[in-house]
Coordinates of C-alpha atoms in Angstrom, one line a residue:
X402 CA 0.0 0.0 0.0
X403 CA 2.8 2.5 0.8
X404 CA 4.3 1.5 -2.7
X405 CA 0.7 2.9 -4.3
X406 CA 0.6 6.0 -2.3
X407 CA 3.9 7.1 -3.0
X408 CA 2.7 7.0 -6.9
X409 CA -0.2 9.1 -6.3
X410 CA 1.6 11.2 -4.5
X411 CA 4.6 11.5 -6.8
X412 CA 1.9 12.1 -9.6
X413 CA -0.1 15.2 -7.8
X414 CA 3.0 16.3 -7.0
X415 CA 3.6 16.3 -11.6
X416 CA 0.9 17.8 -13.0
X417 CA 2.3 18.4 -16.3
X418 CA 3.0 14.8 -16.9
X419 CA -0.4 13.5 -15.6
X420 CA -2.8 16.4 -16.9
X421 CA -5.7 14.0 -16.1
X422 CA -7.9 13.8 -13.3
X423 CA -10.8 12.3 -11.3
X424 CA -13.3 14.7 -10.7
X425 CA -14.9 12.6 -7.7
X426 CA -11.7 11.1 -5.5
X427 CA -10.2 12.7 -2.8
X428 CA -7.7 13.0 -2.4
X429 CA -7.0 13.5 -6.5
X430 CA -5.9 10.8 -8.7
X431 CA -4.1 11.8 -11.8
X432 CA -3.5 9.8 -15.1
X433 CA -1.0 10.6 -18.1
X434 CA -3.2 9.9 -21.1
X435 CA -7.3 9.8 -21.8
X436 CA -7.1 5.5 -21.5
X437 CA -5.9 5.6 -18.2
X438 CA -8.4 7.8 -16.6
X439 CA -11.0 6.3 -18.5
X440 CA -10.4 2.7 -17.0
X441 CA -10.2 4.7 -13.7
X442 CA -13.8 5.7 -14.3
X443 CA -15.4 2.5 -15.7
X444 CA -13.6 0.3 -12.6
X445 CA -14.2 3.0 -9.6
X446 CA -16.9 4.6 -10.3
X447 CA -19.1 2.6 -12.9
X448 CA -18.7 6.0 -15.6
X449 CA -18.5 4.3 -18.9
X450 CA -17.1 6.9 -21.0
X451 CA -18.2 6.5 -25.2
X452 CA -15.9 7.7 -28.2
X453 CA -16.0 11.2 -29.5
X454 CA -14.0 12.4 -32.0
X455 CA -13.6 16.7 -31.9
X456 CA -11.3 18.4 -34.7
X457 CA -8.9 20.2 -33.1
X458 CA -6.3 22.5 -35.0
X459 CA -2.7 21.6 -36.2
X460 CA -4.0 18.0 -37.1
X461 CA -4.7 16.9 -33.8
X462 CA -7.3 14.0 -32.7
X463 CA -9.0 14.0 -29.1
X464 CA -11.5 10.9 -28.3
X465 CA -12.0 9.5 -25.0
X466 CA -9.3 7.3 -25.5
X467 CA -7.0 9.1 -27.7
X468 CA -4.7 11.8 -27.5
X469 CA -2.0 12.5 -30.2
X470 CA -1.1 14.1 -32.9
X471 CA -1.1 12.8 -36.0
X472 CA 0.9 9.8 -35.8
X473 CA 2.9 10.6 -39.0
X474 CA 3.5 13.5 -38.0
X475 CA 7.4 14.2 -36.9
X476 CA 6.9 17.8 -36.3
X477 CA 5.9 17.7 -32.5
X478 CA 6.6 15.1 -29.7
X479 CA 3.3 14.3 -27.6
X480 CA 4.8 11.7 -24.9
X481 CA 4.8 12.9 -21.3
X482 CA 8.6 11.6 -21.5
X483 CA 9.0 15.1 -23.4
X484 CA 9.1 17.2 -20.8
X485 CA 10.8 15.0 -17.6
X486 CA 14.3 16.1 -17.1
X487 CA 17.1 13.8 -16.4
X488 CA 17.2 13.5 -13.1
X489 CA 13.1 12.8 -13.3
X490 CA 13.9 9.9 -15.3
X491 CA 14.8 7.0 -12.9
X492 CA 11.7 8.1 -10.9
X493 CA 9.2 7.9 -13.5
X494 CA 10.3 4.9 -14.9
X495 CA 10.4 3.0 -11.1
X496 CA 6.9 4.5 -10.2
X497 CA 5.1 4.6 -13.7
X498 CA 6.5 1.6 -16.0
X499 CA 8.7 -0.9 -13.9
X500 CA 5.8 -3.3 -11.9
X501 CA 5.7 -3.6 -8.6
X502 CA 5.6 -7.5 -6.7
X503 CA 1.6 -6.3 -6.1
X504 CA 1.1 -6.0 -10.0
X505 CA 3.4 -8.9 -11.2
X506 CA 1.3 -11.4 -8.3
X507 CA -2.8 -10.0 -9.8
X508 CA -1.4 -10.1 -13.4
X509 CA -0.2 -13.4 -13.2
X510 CA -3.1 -15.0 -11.1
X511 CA -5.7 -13.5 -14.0
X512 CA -3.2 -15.5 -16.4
X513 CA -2.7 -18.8 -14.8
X514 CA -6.6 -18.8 -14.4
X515 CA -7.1 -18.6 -18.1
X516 CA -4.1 -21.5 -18.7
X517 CA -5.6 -23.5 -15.8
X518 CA -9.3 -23.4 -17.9
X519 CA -8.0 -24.8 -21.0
X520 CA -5.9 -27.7 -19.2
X521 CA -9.0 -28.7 -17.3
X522 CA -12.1 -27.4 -19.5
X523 CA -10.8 -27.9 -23.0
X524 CA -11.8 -31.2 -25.0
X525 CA -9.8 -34.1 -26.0
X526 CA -8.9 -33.0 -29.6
X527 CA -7.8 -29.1 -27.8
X528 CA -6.6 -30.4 -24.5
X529 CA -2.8 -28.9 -23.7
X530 CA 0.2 -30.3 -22.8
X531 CA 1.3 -27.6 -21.5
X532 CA 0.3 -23.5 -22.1
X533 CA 3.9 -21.3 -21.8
X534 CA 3.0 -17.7 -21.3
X535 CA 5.0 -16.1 -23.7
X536 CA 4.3 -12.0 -24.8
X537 CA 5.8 -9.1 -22.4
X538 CA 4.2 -11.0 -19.2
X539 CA 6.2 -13.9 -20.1
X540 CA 9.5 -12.4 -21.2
X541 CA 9.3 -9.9 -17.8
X542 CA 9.3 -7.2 -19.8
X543 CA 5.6 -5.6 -19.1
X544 CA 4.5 -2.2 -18.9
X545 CA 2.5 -1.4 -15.5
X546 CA -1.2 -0.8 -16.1
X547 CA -1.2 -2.5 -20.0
X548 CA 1.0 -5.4 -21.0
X549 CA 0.2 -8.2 -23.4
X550 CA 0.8 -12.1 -23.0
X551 CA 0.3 -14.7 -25.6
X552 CA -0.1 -18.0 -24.5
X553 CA 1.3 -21.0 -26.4
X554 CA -0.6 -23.7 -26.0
X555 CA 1.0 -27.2 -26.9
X556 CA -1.6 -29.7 -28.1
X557 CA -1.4 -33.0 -26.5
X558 CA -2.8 -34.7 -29.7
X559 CA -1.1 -33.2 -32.1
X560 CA 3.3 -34.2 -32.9
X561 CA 3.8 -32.4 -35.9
X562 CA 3.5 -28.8 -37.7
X563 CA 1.9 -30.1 -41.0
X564 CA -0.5 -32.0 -38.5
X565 CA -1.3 -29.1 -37.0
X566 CA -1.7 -27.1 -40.2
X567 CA -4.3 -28.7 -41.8
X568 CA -6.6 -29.0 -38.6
X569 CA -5.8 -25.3 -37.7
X570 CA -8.6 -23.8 -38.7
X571 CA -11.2 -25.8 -37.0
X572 CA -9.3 -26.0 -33.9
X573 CA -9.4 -22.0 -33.8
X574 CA -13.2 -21.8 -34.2
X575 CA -13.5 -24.7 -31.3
X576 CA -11.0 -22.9 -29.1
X577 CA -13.0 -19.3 -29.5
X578 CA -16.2 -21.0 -29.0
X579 CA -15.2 -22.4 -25.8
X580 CA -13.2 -19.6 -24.2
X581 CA -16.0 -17.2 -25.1
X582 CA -18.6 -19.4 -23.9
X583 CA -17.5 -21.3 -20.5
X584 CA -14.0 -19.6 -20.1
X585 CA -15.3 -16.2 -18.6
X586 CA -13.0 -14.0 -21.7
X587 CA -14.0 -11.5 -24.1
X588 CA -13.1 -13.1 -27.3
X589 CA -11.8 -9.6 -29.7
X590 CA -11.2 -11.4 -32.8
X591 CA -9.3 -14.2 -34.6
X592 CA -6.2 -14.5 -36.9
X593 CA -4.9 -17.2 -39.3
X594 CA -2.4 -18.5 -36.0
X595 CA -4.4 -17.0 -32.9
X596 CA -7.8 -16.4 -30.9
X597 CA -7.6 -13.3 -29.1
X598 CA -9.5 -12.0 -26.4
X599 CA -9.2 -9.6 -23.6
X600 CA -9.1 -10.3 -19.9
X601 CA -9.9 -8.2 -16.7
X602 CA -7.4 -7.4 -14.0
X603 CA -7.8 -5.3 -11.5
X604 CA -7.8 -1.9 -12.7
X605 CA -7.0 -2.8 -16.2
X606 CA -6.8 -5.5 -19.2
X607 CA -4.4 -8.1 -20.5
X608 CA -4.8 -8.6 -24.3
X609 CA -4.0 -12.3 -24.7
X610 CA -3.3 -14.3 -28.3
X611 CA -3.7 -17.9 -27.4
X612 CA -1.8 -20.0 -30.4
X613 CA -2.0 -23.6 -30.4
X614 CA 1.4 -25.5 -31.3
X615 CA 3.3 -28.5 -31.3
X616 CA 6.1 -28.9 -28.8
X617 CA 8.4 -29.8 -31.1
X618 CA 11.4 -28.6 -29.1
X619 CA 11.0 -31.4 -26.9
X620 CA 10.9 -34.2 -30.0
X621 CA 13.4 -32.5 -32.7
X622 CA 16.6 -30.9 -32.2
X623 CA 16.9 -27.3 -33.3
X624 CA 19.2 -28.3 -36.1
X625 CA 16.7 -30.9 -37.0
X626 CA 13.0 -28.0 -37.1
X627 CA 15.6 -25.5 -38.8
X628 CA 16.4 -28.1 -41.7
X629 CA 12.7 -28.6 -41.6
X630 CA 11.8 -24.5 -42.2
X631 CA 14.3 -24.6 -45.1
X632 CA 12.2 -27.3 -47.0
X633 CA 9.1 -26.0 -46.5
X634 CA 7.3 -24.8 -49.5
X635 CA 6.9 -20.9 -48.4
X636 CA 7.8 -18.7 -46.1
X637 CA 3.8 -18.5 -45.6
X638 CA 4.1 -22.1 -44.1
X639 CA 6.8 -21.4 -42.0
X640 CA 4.9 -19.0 -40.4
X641 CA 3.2 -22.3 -38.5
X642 CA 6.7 -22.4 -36.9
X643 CA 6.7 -19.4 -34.9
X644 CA 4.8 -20.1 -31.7
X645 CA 6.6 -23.7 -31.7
X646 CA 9.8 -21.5 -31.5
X647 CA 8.4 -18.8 -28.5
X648 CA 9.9 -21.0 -25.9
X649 CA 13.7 -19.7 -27.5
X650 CA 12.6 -16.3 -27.6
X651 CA 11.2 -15.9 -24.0
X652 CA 14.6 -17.6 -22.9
X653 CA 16.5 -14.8 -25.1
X654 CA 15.1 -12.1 -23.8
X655 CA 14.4 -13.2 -20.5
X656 CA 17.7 -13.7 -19.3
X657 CA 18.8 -9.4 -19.7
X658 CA 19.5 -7.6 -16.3
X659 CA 16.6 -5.8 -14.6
X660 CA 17.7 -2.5 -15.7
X661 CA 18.2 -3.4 -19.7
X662 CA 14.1 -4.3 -19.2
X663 CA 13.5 -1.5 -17.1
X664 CA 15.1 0.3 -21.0
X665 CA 12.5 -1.7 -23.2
X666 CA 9.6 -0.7 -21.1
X667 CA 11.0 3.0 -21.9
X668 CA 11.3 2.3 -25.7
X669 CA 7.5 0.6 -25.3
X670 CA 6.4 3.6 -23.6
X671 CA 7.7 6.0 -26.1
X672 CA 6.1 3.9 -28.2
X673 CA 2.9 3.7 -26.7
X674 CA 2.7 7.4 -26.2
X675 CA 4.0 9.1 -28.8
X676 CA 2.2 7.1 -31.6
X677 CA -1.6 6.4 -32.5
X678 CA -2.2 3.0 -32.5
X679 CA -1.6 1.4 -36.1
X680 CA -4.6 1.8 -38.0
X681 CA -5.7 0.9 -42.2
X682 CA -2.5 0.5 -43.9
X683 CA -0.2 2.0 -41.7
X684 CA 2.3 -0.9 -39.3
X685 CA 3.8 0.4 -36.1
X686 CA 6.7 -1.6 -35.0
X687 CA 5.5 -4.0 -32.3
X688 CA 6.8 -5.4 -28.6
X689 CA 9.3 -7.6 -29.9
X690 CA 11.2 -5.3 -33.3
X691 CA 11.7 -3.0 -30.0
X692 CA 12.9 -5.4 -27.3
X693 CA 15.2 -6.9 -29.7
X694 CA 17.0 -4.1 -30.9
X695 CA 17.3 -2.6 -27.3
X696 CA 19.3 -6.0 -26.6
X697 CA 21.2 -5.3 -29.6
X698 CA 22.3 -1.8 -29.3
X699 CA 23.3 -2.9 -24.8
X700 CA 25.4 -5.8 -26.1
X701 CA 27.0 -3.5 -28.7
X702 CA 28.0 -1.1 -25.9
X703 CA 29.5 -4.2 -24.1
X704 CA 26.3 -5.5 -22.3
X705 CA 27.0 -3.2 -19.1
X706 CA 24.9 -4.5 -16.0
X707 CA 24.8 -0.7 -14.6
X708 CA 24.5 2.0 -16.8
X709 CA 22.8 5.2 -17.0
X710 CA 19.4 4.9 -18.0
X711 CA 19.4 8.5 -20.0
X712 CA 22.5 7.2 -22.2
X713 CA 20.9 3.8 -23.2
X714 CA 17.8 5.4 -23.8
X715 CA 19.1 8.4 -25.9
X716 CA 21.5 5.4 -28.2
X717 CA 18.6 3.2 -28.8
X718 CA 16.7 5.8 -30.4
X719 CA 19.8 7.1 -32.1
X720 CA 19.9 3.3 -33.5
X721 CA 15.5 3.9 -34.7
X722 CA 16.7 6.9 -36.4
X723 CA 19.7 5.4 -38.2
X724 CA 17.7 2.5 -38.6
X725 CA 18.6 1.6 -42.7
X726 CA 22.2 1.0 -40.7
X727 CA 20.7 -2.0 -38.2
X728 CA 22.1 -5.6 -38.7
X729 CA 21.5 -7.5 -35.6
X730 CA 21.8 -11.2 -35.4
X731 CA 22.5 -13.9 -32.7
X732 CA 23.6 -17.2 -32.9
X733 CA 22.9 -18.9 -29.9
X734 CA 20.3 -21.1 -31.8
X735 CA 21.8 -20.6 -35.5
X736 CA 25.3 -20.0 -37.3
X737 CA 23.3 -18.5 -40.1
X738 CA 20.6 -16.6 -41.1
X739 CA 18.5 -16.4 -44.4
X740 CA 17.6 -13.2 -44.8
X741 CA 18.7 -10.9 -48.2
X742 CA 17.0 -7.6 -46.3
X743 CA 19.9 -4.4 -46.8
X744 CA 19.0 -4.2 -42.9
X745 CA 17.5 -6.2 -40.5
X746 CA 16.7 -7.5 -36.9
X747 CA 16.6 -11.3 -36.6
X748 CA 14.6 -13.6 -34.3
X749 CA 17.2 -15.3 -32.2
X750 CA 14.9 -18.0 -32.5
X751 CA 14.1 -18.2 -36.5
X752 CA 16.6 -17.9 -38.7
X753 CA 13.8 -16.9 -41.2
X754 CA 12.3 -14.1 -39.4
X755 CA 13.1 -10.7 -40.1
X756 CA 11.4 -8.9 -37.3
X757 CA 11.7 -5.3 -38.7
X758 CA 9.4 -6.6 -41.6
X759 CA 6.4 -6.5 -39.1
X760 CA 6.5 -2.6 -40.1
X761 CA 5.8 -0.7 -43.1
X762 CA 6.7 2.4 -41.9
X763 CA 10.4 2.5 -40.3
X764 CA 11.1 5.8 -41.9
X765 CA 8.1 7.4 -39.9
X766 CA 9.4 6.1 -36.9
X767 CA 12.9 7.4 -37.7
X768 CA 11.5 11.0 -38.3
X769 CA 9.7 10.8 -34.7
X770 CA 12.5 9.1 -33.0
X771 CA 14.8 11.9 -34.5
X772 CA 12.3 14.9 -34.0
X773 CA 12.1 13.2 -30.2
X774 CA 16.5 13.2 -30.0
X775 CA 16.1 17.3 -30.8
X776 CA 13.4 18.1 -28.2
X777 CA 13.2 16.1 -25.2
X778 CA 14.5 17.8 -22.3
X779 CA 16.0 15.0 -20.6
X780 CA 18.8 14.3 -23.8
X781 CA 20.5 17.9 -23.0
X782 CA 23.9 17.2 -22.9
X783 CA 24.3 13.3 -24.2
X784 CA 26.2 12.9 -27.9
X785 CA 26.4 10.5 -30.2
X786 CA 30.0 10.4 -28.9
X787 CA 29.3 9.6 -25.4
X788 CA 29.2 5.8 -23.7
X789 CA 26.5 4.2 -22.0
X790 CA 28.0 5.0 -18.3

């Protein structure tokens, strides 16, 4: 409880960074964006707010759970991370982004309900071998107050990918039927690899992507699914691959100090704020693009377990604006890749995964990530020049 009051406190005490308010608790709770305050409402006070869209000037959007500029737009910065100086940094991050044990216990309890449903509720033909949490949640790399999971859940009946393939489809419709129906979740929507639904914790929502897989870690070498990939008939089948592979990832990225996370909930953040959602056409990069070239860019600077926040922060974008210049690979699971991409950020865990090819519009982000470098009050004084200590 101390924990949470010293975060309301240290937000009435910042204003300009939490503009938001509750009109009916006392004392006053403050929020950072629209989102925030409107999940306040709905879970305190029963206020559900609807969406209203007002034209504002200098091609700015307002909603009740929007507030940006346009998101193309690399003329002006909109993230409360704009105005914090450098020695507000630490502070922000350790009371806004990092989660507290509190957070980490509810989020997890929401989660394990949801795996413990499909191991015990699921039929024969869907029943699990086992559900790894994989997403931010998994990988220990969540944002306090919105963080996604996705849940891989390894059939029990099923031992290979091509199996898996050609019952796919029905086993989506089966899993979305039951989850909506006796598993308590609000099923959003369903993709060629994933049911999706949303789940209440608390104060706020998990989005979760549940993908059925084979555990084919546990039956095939690496060596032995790689050689696998390279025979399949198109890079659209190996696609059936990926979820069987999220075990190497969450291992990758899990394993990176406490304070290199506490860096890619800062890049998500940026992110988060400083961006619309991706809408139509138009493909933001997502969790992972991010997290993997934040790992990068530490390990380039000599993987330092303490360094200054600022610094790592202020090189990581410099990498988003330069990013025609990133070539990032690992070989922990590979010796090579087979990607032909002029620059690129590989999955550690596919060697056929180009991650940076999940957006369409790097060169946007560079322009904010660069327009972002000249403004934000906390970079005065760091150079390209300068370390990460």
């Amino acid at each position: 409880m101390t924990n949470r009051r010293q975060i309301f406190d240290y937000r009435r005490q910042h204003p300009e960074l939490f503009p938001f308010y509750c009109e009916s608790c006392v004392p006053q709770r403050r929020f950072a964006l629209p989102p925030h305050k409107a999940q306040h409402d709905k879970d305190k006070h029963g206020i559900s707010i609807p969406i209203i869209s007002i034209s504002y000037p200098q091609e700015a959007t307002y909603s009740a759970l929007t507030l940006h500029p346009n998101p193309m737009s690399a003329s002006a910065t909109s993230s409360p991370l704009s105005t914090l100086s450098a020695r507000e940094l630490n502070t922000f991050v350790q009371n806004e982004l990092e989660p507290d044990t509190e957070y980490n216990k509810s989020c997890n309890t929401v989660v394990d309900r949801l795996c413990q449903f499909m191991q015990n509720n699921f039929p024969d033909q869907l029943r699990p071998s086992e559900v790894r949490k994989s997403g931010s949640l998994g990988k220990g790399t969540a944002v306090k107050g919105k963080s996604d999971a996705d849940l891989v859940v390894f059939l029990a009946r099923f031992h290979t990918v091509s199996e898996l393939r050609q019952s796919l489809p029905s086993i989506l419709d089966r899993m979305k039927l039951y989850l909506g129906r006796y598993g308590g979740c609000d099923v959003t929507g369903k993709s060629s690899y994933a049911v999706k639904v949303s789940v209440l914790c608390y104060g706020h929502s998990h989005d979760v992507d549940i993908l059925p897989s084979v555990n084919i870690l546990n039956t095939m070498s690496k060596e032995e699914i790689y050689a696998e990939m390279v025979s399949a008939s198109s890079s659209y089948t190996r696609e059936y691959y990926s979820a069987a592979l999220a075990p190497l990832q969450i291992q990758f990225v899990s394993r990176c100090p406490a304070k290199v996370k506490n860096l890619i909930r800062l890049m998500k953040y940026w992110r988060k704020t400083d961006f619309e959602e991706s809408t139509g056409t138009l493909r933001l990069p997502s969790s992972y693009p991010l997290e993997l070239i934040v790992i990068g860019e530490w390990e380039r600077a000599g993987g330092p377990n303490n360094f200054d926040l600022r610094k790592g922060f202020y090189h990581v974008l410099t990498a988003v604006a330069n990013y025609r210049k990133l070539k990032l690979a690992w070989t922990q699971n590979y010796t090579s890749h087979h990607c032909r991409d002029p620059y690129y950020v590989m999955d550690p865990a596919n060697p056929f995964n180009n991650v940076m090819n999940v957006c369409n519009c790097w060169e946007k982000v560079a322009e904010k990530a660069r327009s972002f470098l000249r403004t934000a009050d906390l970079f005065t004084g760091v150079s390209d020049f300068g370390g990460w200590l």
